[in-house]
Amino acid sequence: MYGVIQADFRQPMSVLKIARVALSCTQGLGLAVTLLAMAISAHGQTCLSSDDMDAATRTALPTVAKQYFDLVAKGDVATLRRDAIPSVASDFGGIEAAVKDHQEDFAGAQATARPPFLLTADGKEPLERAEFLCGVFGKSGQTANSAVFVIPNLPPGEYAAVILDVAGKAPSTLSFVLQKLGTDWKLAGVYARIAQVAGHDGQWFLERAREFRTKGQNRNAWLYYVQARELLAPVPFMSTLVTDRIYDESQLVRPTDFPAAGNTVDLAVGGKTYKLTAAFSVGVGNDLDLVVKYSAADISNTNQTYQENVKFIHALVTKFPELRDAFTAIIARAVEPSGRDYGTMLAVKDVK
């Protein structure tokens, strides 16, 4: 459903995902994520947008979400555990670690709630793919105030999704999935996401993507479209009119000679062929860098792997010179069959 930031629903889990980019020589550059359990299921699915809710519910949901935000900002994991649904409370270690690690990101910040959504899953058995259509849809699909939530393996129940815009050290969103147990809205999942990368928001990346598309730089355009969509979707299991349009535009420039949307490609250089397995942008301070992963038989000889990475970066930029216009540095990650990898970063200006 969602480009580069895919929700991991291989297990019946809800998401607590607080992520930060990090560089490491052998463990790689990527998102440090924590996934937390959440129970969900149904045979029928209905969704009410804020305008369709009764006044009491429309008021209660943002209030409860802000109370949970305050607990996250204070690092009060004991109360969060107490107020979580049983399946989350029984396996709370990931949430506790993530809240403590990122407490300072939200401490002293102001949170503003967006209009909430009320999701009802009926039935007695888990629904393999619960799809909630929220709000008013037009002939062409979504409208300005609609949303679609797709959640696999959801148990019957009444749920709510509340998204908070957080004005802290850096703009971000903190989204809560709540489940109604009795008369109380309990914590069922949390998802935190930064709203800017390299000092720019999703709209900026969307505008740059369109500029690259106009120039015929389709690889740059694709990567910027993906980044824009990631920044403009507060949770990966939700789509809106904006993210749908970005997806549609991105398909017009989806490259076939560059790793995109899960496909792998071969890059032949001087008698050697590299299998490229992934490519995505990352923010490092105010710089936007490109990470490209390729398959390697063995990375145990780090000096040799470093030299191979440097050679690979030169080959990549030579093959796709447009990358010079979009990124400050290229990070090559050689990945062996075990999954262990070794990364090397080289500034684009140093690639001659």
GROMACS .gro file of C-alpha atoms in nm:
model
  352
    1MET     CA    1   0.000   0.000   0.000
    2TYR     CA    2   0.264   0.246   0.087
    3GLY     CA    3   0.591   0.281  -0.103
    4VAL     CA    4   0.915   0.274   0.091
    5ILE     CA    5   0.781   0.287   0.440
    6GLN     CA    6   0.591  -0.033   0.460
    7ALA     CA    7   0.395  -0.126   0.771
    8ASP     CA    8   0.510  -0.463   0.896
    9PHE     CA    9   0.188  -0.658   0.954
   10ARG     CA   10   0.332  -1.005   0.902
   11GLN     CA   11   0.204  -1.072   1.253
   12PRO     CA   12  -0.125  -0.946   1.399
   13MET     CA   13   0.042  -0.642   1.544
   14SER     CA   14  -0.031  -0.280   1.587
   15VAL     CA   15   0.249  -0.039   1.548
   16LEU     CA   16   0.457   0.157   1.788
   17LYS     CA   17   0.726   0.288   1.563
   18ILE     CA   18   0.960   0.561   1.679
   19ALA     CA   19   1.235   0.590   1.426
   20ARG     CA   20   1.562   0.771   1.384
   21VAL     CA   21   1.826   0.751   1.114
   22ALA     CA   22   2.170   0.629   1.219
   23LEU     CA   23   2.501   0.555   1.048
   24SER     CA   24   2.708   0.251   1.132
   25CYS     CA   25   2.997   0.072   0.964
   26THR     CA   26   2.868  -0.283   0.986
   27GLN     CA   27   2.505  -0.260   1.093
   28GLY     CA   28   2.398  -0.013   0.830
   29LEU     CA   29   2.202   0.300   0.788
   30GLY     CA   30   1.835   0.272   0.848
   31LEU     CA   31   1.538   0.316   1.069
   32ALA     CA   32   1.558   0.202   1.429
   33VAL     CA   33   1.206   0.084   1.480
   34THR     CA   34   1.010  -0.080   1.754
   35LEU     CA   35   0.697  -0.271   1.664
   36LEU     CA   36   0.442  -0.333   1.935
   37ALA     CA   37   0.156  -0.580   1.956
   38MET     CA   38  -0.199  -0.469   1.898
   39ALA     CA   39  -0.503  -0.691   1.869
   40ILE     CA   40  -0.744  -0.632   1.576
   41SER     CA   41  -1.016  -0.831   1.364
   42ALA     CA   42  -1.363  -0.841   1.201
   43HIS     CA   43  -1.603  -0.948   0.929
   44GLY     CA   44  -1.743  -0.603   0.849
   45GLN     CA   45  -1.576  -0.268   0.869
   46THR     CA   46  -1.725   0.077   0.910
   47CYS     CA   47  -1.557   0.411   0.964
   48LEU     CA   48  -1.688   0.742   1.087
   49SER     CA   49  -1.499   1.062   1.020
   50SER     CA   50  -1.511   1.342   1.273
   51ASP     CA   51  -1.812   1.509   1.108
   52ASP     CA   52  -2.014   1.187   1.136
   53MET     CA   53  -1.946   1.118   1.506
   54ASP     CA   54  -2.162   1.219   1.796
   55ALA     CA   55  -2.031   1.526   1.976
   56ALA     CA   56  -1.924   1.338   2.287
   57THR     CA   57  -1.702   1.095   2.095
   58ARG     CA   58  -1.563   1.370   1.873
   59THR     CA   59  -1.452   1.555   2.186
   60ALA     CA   60  -1.336   1.254   2.386
   61LEU     CA   61  -1.093   1.104   2.133
   62PRO     CA   62  -0.857   1.403   2.099
   63THR     CA   63  -0.871   1.453   2.474
   64VAL     CA   64  -0.764   1.094   2.542
   65ALA     CA   65  -0.491   1.112   2.276
   66LYS     CA   66  -0.347   1.428   2.432
   67GLN     CA   67  -0.345   1.257   2.771
   68TYR     CA   68  -0.142   0.973   2.623
   69PHE     CA   69   0.085   1.228   2.453
   70ASP     CA   70   0.152   1.390   2.790
   71LEU     CA   71   0.247   1.051   2.933
   72VAL     CA   72   0.487   0.988   2.643
   73ALA     CA   73   0.639   1.334   2.688
   74LYS     CA   74   0.690   1.268   3.060
   75GLY     CA   75   0.823   0.918   3.002
   76ASP     CA   76   0.551   0.775   3.226
   77VAL     CA   77   0.562   0.420   3.093
   78ALA     CA   78   0.398   0.275   3.404
   79THR     CA   79   0.075   0.463   3.341
   80LEU     CA   80   0.092   0.393   2.967
   81ARG     CA   81   0.119   0.021   3.042
   82ARG     CA   82  -0.169   0.039   3.288
   83ASP     CA   83  -0.389   0.210   3.029
   84ALA     CA   84  -0.299  -0.022   2.739
   85ILE     CA   85  -0.511  -0.307   2.605
   86PRO     CA   86  -0.409  -0.645   2.758
   87SER     CA   87  -0.216  -0.774   2.454
   88VAL     CA   88  -0.003  -0.458   2.447
   89ALA     CA   89   0.041  -0.436   2.825
   90SER     CA   90   0.165  -0.795   2.840
   91ASP     CA   91   0.450  -0.723   2.599
   92PHE     CA   92   0.539  -0.364   2.679
   93GLY     CA   93   0.919  -0.373   2.667
   94GLY     CA   94   0.944  -0.229   2.318
   95ILE     CA   95   0.716   0.063   2.397
   96GLU     CA   96   0.897   0.135   2.720
   97ALA     CA   97   1.237   0.144   2.551
   98ALA     CA   98   1.112   0.358   2.263
   99VAL     CA   99   0.938   0.609   2.491
  100LYS     CA  100   1.248   0.650   2.706
  101ASP     CA  101   1.478   0.682   2.405
  102HIS     CA  102   1.266   0.955   2.246
  103GLN     CA  103   1.112   1.129   2.545
  104GLU     CA  104   1.320   1.443   2.491
  105ASP     CA  105   1.181   1.478   2.137
  106PHE     CA  106   0.837   1.547   2.284
  107ALA     CA  107   0.921   1.701   2.623
  108GLY     CA  108   0.778   2.052   2.641
  109ALA     CA  109   0.624   2.024   2.293
  110GLN     CA  110   0.275   2.135   2.199
  111ALA     CA  111   0.043   1.883   2.033
  112THR     CA  112  -0.259   1.965   1.816
  113ALA     CA  113  -0.507   1.691   1.728
  114ARG     CA  114  -0.638   1.642   1.376
  115PRO     CA  115  -1.003   1.532   1.332
  116PRO     CA  116  -1.020   1.170   1.456
  117PHE     CA  117  -1.153   0.858   1.287
  118LEU     CA  118  -1.371   0.590   1.447
  119LEU     CA  119  -1.316   0.236   1.310
  120THR     CA  120  -1.554  -0.050   1.389
  121ALA     CA  121  -1.469  -0.411   1.306
  122ASP     CA  122  -1.764  -0.651   1.340
  123GLY     CA  123  -1.775  -1.030   1.351
  124LYS     CA  124  -1.625  -1.309   1.557
  125GLU     CA  125  -1.309  -1.396   1.366
  126PRO     CA  126  -1.005  -1.189   1.271
  127LEU     CA  127  -1.039  -1.025   0.934
  128GLU     CA  128  -0.747  -1.103   0.708
  129ARG     CA  129  -0.756  -0.755   0.553
  130ALA     CA  130  -0.971  -0.496   0.724
  131GLU     CA  131  -1.029  -0.195   0.499
  132PHE     CA  132  -1.195   0.116   0.636
  133LEU     CA  133  -1.327   0.385   0.400
  134CYS     CA  134  -1.367   0.703   0.600
  135GLY     CA  135  -1.551   1.017   0.493
  136VAL     CA  136  -1.705   1.112   0.160
  137PHE     CA  137  -1.566   0.968  -0.164
  138GLY     CA  138  -1.621   1.110  -0.511
  139LYS     CA  139  -1.629   0.964  -0.862
  140SER     CA  140  -1.249   0.968  -0.876
  141GLY     CA  141  -1.198   0.824  -0.529
  142GLN     CA  142  -1.085   1.013  -0.220
  143THR     CA  143  -1.177   1.370  -0.136
  144ALA     CA  144  -1.003   1.633   0.076
  145ASN     CA  145  -1.135   1.501   0.409
  146SER     CA  146  -1.150   1.127   0.342
  147ALA     CA  147  -0.905   0.854   0.440
  148VAL     CA  148  -0.854   0.481   0.391
  149PHE     CA  149  -0.709   0.252   0.659
  150VAL     CA  150  -0.597  -0.100   0.565
  151ILE     CA  151  -0.507  -0.322   0.862
  152PRO     CA  152  -0.447  -0.696   0.833
  153ASN     CA  153  -0.548  -0.946   1.105
  154LEU     CA  154  -0.775  -0.713   1.301
  155PRO     CA  155  -0.992  -0.867   1.588
  156PRO     CA  156  -1.350  -0.742   1.635
  157GLY     CA  157  -1.381  -0.418   1.825
  158GLU     CA  158  -1.427  -0.046   1.822
  159TYR     CA  159  -1.110   0.145   1.743
  160ALA     CA  160  -1.006   0.504   1.688
  161ALA     CA  161  -0.717   0.667   1.507
  162VAL     CA  162  -0.604   1.006   1.636
  163ILE     CA  163  -0.315   1.195   1.480
  164LEU     CA  164  -0.136   1.471   1.670
  165ASP     CA  165   0.082   1.734   1.503
  166VAL     CA  166   0.368   1.800   1.742
  167ALA     CA  167   0.556   2.130   1.747
  168GLY     CA  168   0.874   2.027   1.928
  169LYS     CA  169   1.246   2.036   1.857
  170ALA     CA  170   1.154   1.923   1.507
  171PRO     CA  171   0.806   1.904   1.351
  172SER     CA  172   0.660   1.556   1.386
  173THR     CA  173   0.341   1.358   1.426
  174LEU     CA  174   0.246   1.119   1.703
  175SER     CA  175  -0.048   0.894   1.614
  176PHE     CA  176  -0.246   0.675   1.851
  177VAL     CA  177  -0.462   0.373   1.782
  178LEU     CA  178  -0.715   0.339   2.063
  179GLN     CA  179  -0.952   0.054   2.142
  180LYS     CA  180  -1.270   0.096   2.339
  181LEU     CA  181  -1.296  -0.148   2.631
  182GLY     CA  182  -1.610  -0.089   2.833
  183THR     CA  183  -1.640   0.288   2.853
  184ASP     CA  184  -1.266   0.359   2.831
  185TRP     CA  185  -1.041   0.423   2.533
  186LYS     CA  186  -0.730   0.212   2.588
  187LEU     CA  187  -0.392   0.240   2.421
  188ALA     CA  188  -0.360  -0.009   2.134
  189GLY     CA  189  -0.077   0.134   1.927
  190VAL     CA  190   0.149   0.434   1.881
  191TYR     CA  191   0.331   0.561   1.574
  192ALA     CA  192   0.575   0.853   1.575
  193ARG     CA  193   0.719   1.013   1.264
  194ILE     CA  194   0.926   1.317   1.184
  195ALA     CA  195   0.760   1.563   0.946
  196GLN     CA  196   1.081   1.690   0.786
  197VAL     CA  197   1.390   1.534   0.632
  198ALA     CA  198   1.705   1.738   0.574
  199GLY     CA  199   1.511   2.046   0.682
  200HIS     CA  200   1.231   2.003   0.427
  201ASP     CA  201   0.870   1.888   0.451
  202GLY     CA  202   0.669   1.663   0.224
  203GLN     CA  203   0.534   1.945   0.009
  204TRP     CA  204   0.889   2.059  -0.070
  205PHE     CA  205   0.987   1.709  -0.180
  206LEU     CA  206   0.673   1.686  -0.393
  207GLU     CA  207   0.756   2.011  -0.572
  208ARG     CA  208   1.116   1.899  -0.632
  209ALA     CA  209   0.992   1.562  -0.762
  210ARG     CA  210   0.779   1.739  -1.019
  211GLU     CA  211   1.075   1.954  -1.121
  212PHE     CA  212   1.293   1.646  -1.171
  213ARG     CA  213   1.013   1.483  -1.369
  214THR     CA  214   0.996   1.789  -1.598
  215LYS     CA  215   1.372   1.760  -1.656
  216GLY     CA  216   1.341   1.392  -1.742
  217GLN     CA  217   1.535   1.290  -1.430
  218ASN     CA  218   1.297   1.006  -1.349
  219ARG     CA  219   1.512   0.832  -1.090
  220ASN     CA  220   1.547   1.150  -0.885
  221ALA     CA  221   1.177   1.219  -0.932
  222TRP     CA  222   1.083   0.868  -0.811
  223LEU     CA  223   1.299   0.893  -0.499
  224TYR     CA  224   1.161   1.237  -0.412
  225TYR     CA  225   0.801   1.126  -0.470
  226VAL     CA  226   0.859   0.836  -0.229
  227GLN     CA  227   1.006   1.070   0.031
  228ALA     CA  228   0.718   1.315  -0.011
  229ARG     CA  229   0.460   1.042   0.038
  230GLU     CA  230   0.638   0.912   0.345
  231LEU     CA  231   0.643   1.254   0.507
  232LEU     CA  232   0.279   1.330   0.425
  233ALA     CA  233   0.139   1.000   0.561
  234PRO     CA  234   0.146   0.994   0.942
  235VAL     CA  235   0.101   0.616   0.950
  236PRO     CA  236   0.182   0.363   0.676
  237PHE     CA  237  -0.157   0.190   0.691
  238MET     CA  238  -0.343   0.512   0.601
  239SER     CA  239  -0.387   0.680   0.263
  240THR     CA  240  -0.545   1.013   0.175
  241LEU     CA  241  -0.626   1.211  -0.139
  242VAL     CA  242  -0.280   1.369  -0.121
  243THR     CA  243  -0.087   1.042  -0.081
  244ASP     CA  244  -0.298   0.873  -0.351
  245ARG     CA  245  -0.217   1.150  -0.597
  246ILE     CA  246   0.152   1.130  -0.514
  247TYR     CA  247   0.142   0.754  -0.570
  248ASP     CA  248  -0.028   0.799  -0.908
  249GLU     CA  249   0.224   1.062  -1.016
  250SER     CA  250   0.517   0.848  -0.902
  251GLN     CA  251   0.406   0.557  -1.119
  252LEU     CA  252   0.462   0.773  -1.428
  253VAL     CA  253   0.835   0.791  -1.351
  254ARG     CA  254   0.891   0.457  -1.183
  255PRO     CA  255   1.231   0.346  -1.316
  256THR     CA  256   1.297   0.000  -1.456
  257ASP     CA  257   1.677   0.030  -1.444
  258PHE     CA  258   1.695   0.134  -1.078
  259PRO     CA  259   1.569  -0.046  -0.765
  260ALA     CA  260   1.215   0.077  -0.704
  261ALA     CA  261   0.909  -0.061  -0.525
  262GLY     CA  262   1.088  -0.379  -0.426
  263ASN     CA  263   1.236  -0.473  -0.763
  264THR     CA  264   1.605  -0.554  -0.807
  265VAL     CA  265   1.819  -0.456  -1.106
  266ASP     CA  266   2.165  -0.541  -1.236
  267LEU     CA  267   2.435  -0.280  -1.290
  268ALA     CA  268   2.712  -0.404  -1.520
  269VAL     CA  269   3.048  -0.229  -1.486
  270GLY     CA  270   3.379  -0.336  -1.642
  271GLY     CA  271   3.297  -0.703  -1.660
  272LYS     CA  272   3.138  -0.713  -1.314
  273THR     CA  273   2.765  -0.709  -1.239
  274TYR     CA  274   2.622  -0.564  -0.919
  275LYS     CA  275   2.272  -0.664  -0.810
  276LEU     CA  276   2.105  -0.355  -0.669
  277THR     CA  277   1.841  -0.448  -0.412
  278ALA     CA  278   1.722  -0.119  -0.263
  279ALA     CA  279   1.757   0.257  -0.296
  280PHE     CA  280   1.614   0.524  -0.068
  281SER     CA  281   1.690   0.876   0.053
  282VAL     CA  282   1.790   0.963   0.410
  283GLY     CA  283   1.842   1.289   0.592
  284VAL     CA  284   2.175   1.340   0.765
  285GLY     CA  285   2.152   1.678   0.931
  286ASN     CA  286   2.056   1.921   0.656
  287ASP     CA  287   2.195   1.696   0.384
  288LEU     CA  288   1.992   1.453   0.178
  289ASP     CA  289   2.187   1.138   0.097
  290LEU     CA  290   2.106   0.835  -0.113
  291VAL     CA  291   2.147   0.483   0.022
  292VAL     CA  292   2.188   0.206  -0.235
  293LYS     CA  293   2.218  -0.157  -0.129
  294TYR     CA  294   2.373  -0.429  -0.341
  295SER     CA  295   2.435  -0.800  -0.292
  296ALA     CA  296   2.782  -0.917  -0.187
  297ALA     CA  297   2.912  -1.268  -0.129
  298ASP     CA  298   3.119  -1.178   0.177
  299ILE     CA  299   3.197  -0.854   0.365
  300SER     CA  300   3.434  -0.994   0.628
  301ASN     CA  301   3.735  -0.826   0.467
  302THR     CA  302   3.632  -0.470   0.545
  303ASN     CA  303   3.922  -0.305   0.362
  304GLN     CA  304   3.833  -0.490   0.045
  305THR     CA  305   3.462  -0.418   0.091
  306TYR     CA  306   3.536  -0.049   0.140
  307GLN     CA  307   3.725  -0.040  -0.189
  308GLU     CA  308   3.442  -0.228  -0.361
  309ASN     CA  309   3.188   0.018  -0.221
  310VAL     CA  310   3.388   0.315  -0.350
  311LYS     CA  311   3.414   0.153  -0.692
  312PHE     CA  312   3.041   0.083  -0.686
  313ILE     CA  313   2.957   0.446  -0.601
  314HIS     CA  314   3.170   0.573  -0.888
  315ALA     CA  315   3.001   0.326  -1.124
  316LEU     CA  316   2.656   0.424  -1.002
  317VAL     CA  317   2.709   0.799  -1.048
  318THR     CA  318   2.871   0.743  -1.386
  319LYS     CA  319   2.571   0.538  -1.495
  320PHE     CA  320   2.316   0.781  -1.348
  321PRO     CA  321   2.475   1.129  -1.344
  322GLU     CA  322   2.141   1.289  -1.255
  323LEU     CA  323   2.199   1.175  -0.896
  324ARG     CA  324   2.447   1.462  -0.860
  325ASP     CA  325   2.156   1.708  -0.876
  326ALA     CA  326   1.953   1.546  -0.598
  327PHE     CA  327   2.188   1.417  -0.328
  328THR     CA  328   2.481   1.536  -0.119
  329ALA     CA  329   2.636   1.193  -0.077
  330ILE     CA  330   2.593   0.833  -0.188
  331ILE     CA  331   2.601   0.558   0.075
  332ALA     CA  332   2.677   0.214  -0.066
  333ARG     CA  333   2.584  -0.082   0.149
  334ALA     CA  334   2.723  -0.422   0.055
  335VAL     CA  335   2.486  -0.687   0.193
  336GLU     CA  336   2.590  -1.050   0.228
  337PRO     CA  337   2.339  -1.342   0.231
  338SER     CA  338   2.329  -1.344   0.612
  339GLY     CA  339   2.189  -0.990   0.605
  340ARG     CA  340   2.502  -0.839   0.756
  341ASP     CA  341   2.616  -0.533   0.567
  342TYR     CA  342   2.898  -0.283   0.542
  343GLY     CA  343   2.848   0.077   0.438
  344THR     CA  344   3.064   0.347   0.285
  345MET     CA  345   2.963   0.708   0.231
  346LEU     CA  346   3.117   0.926  -0.038
  347ALA     CA  347   3.026   1.288  -0.108
  348VAL     CA  348   2.895   1.334  -0.460
  349LYS     CA  349   3.137   1.623  -0.515
  350ASP     CA  350   3.423   1.376  -0.460
  351VAL     CA  351   3.301   1.137  -0.727
  352LYS     CA  352   3.511   1.235  -1.028
   0.00000   0.00000   0.00000
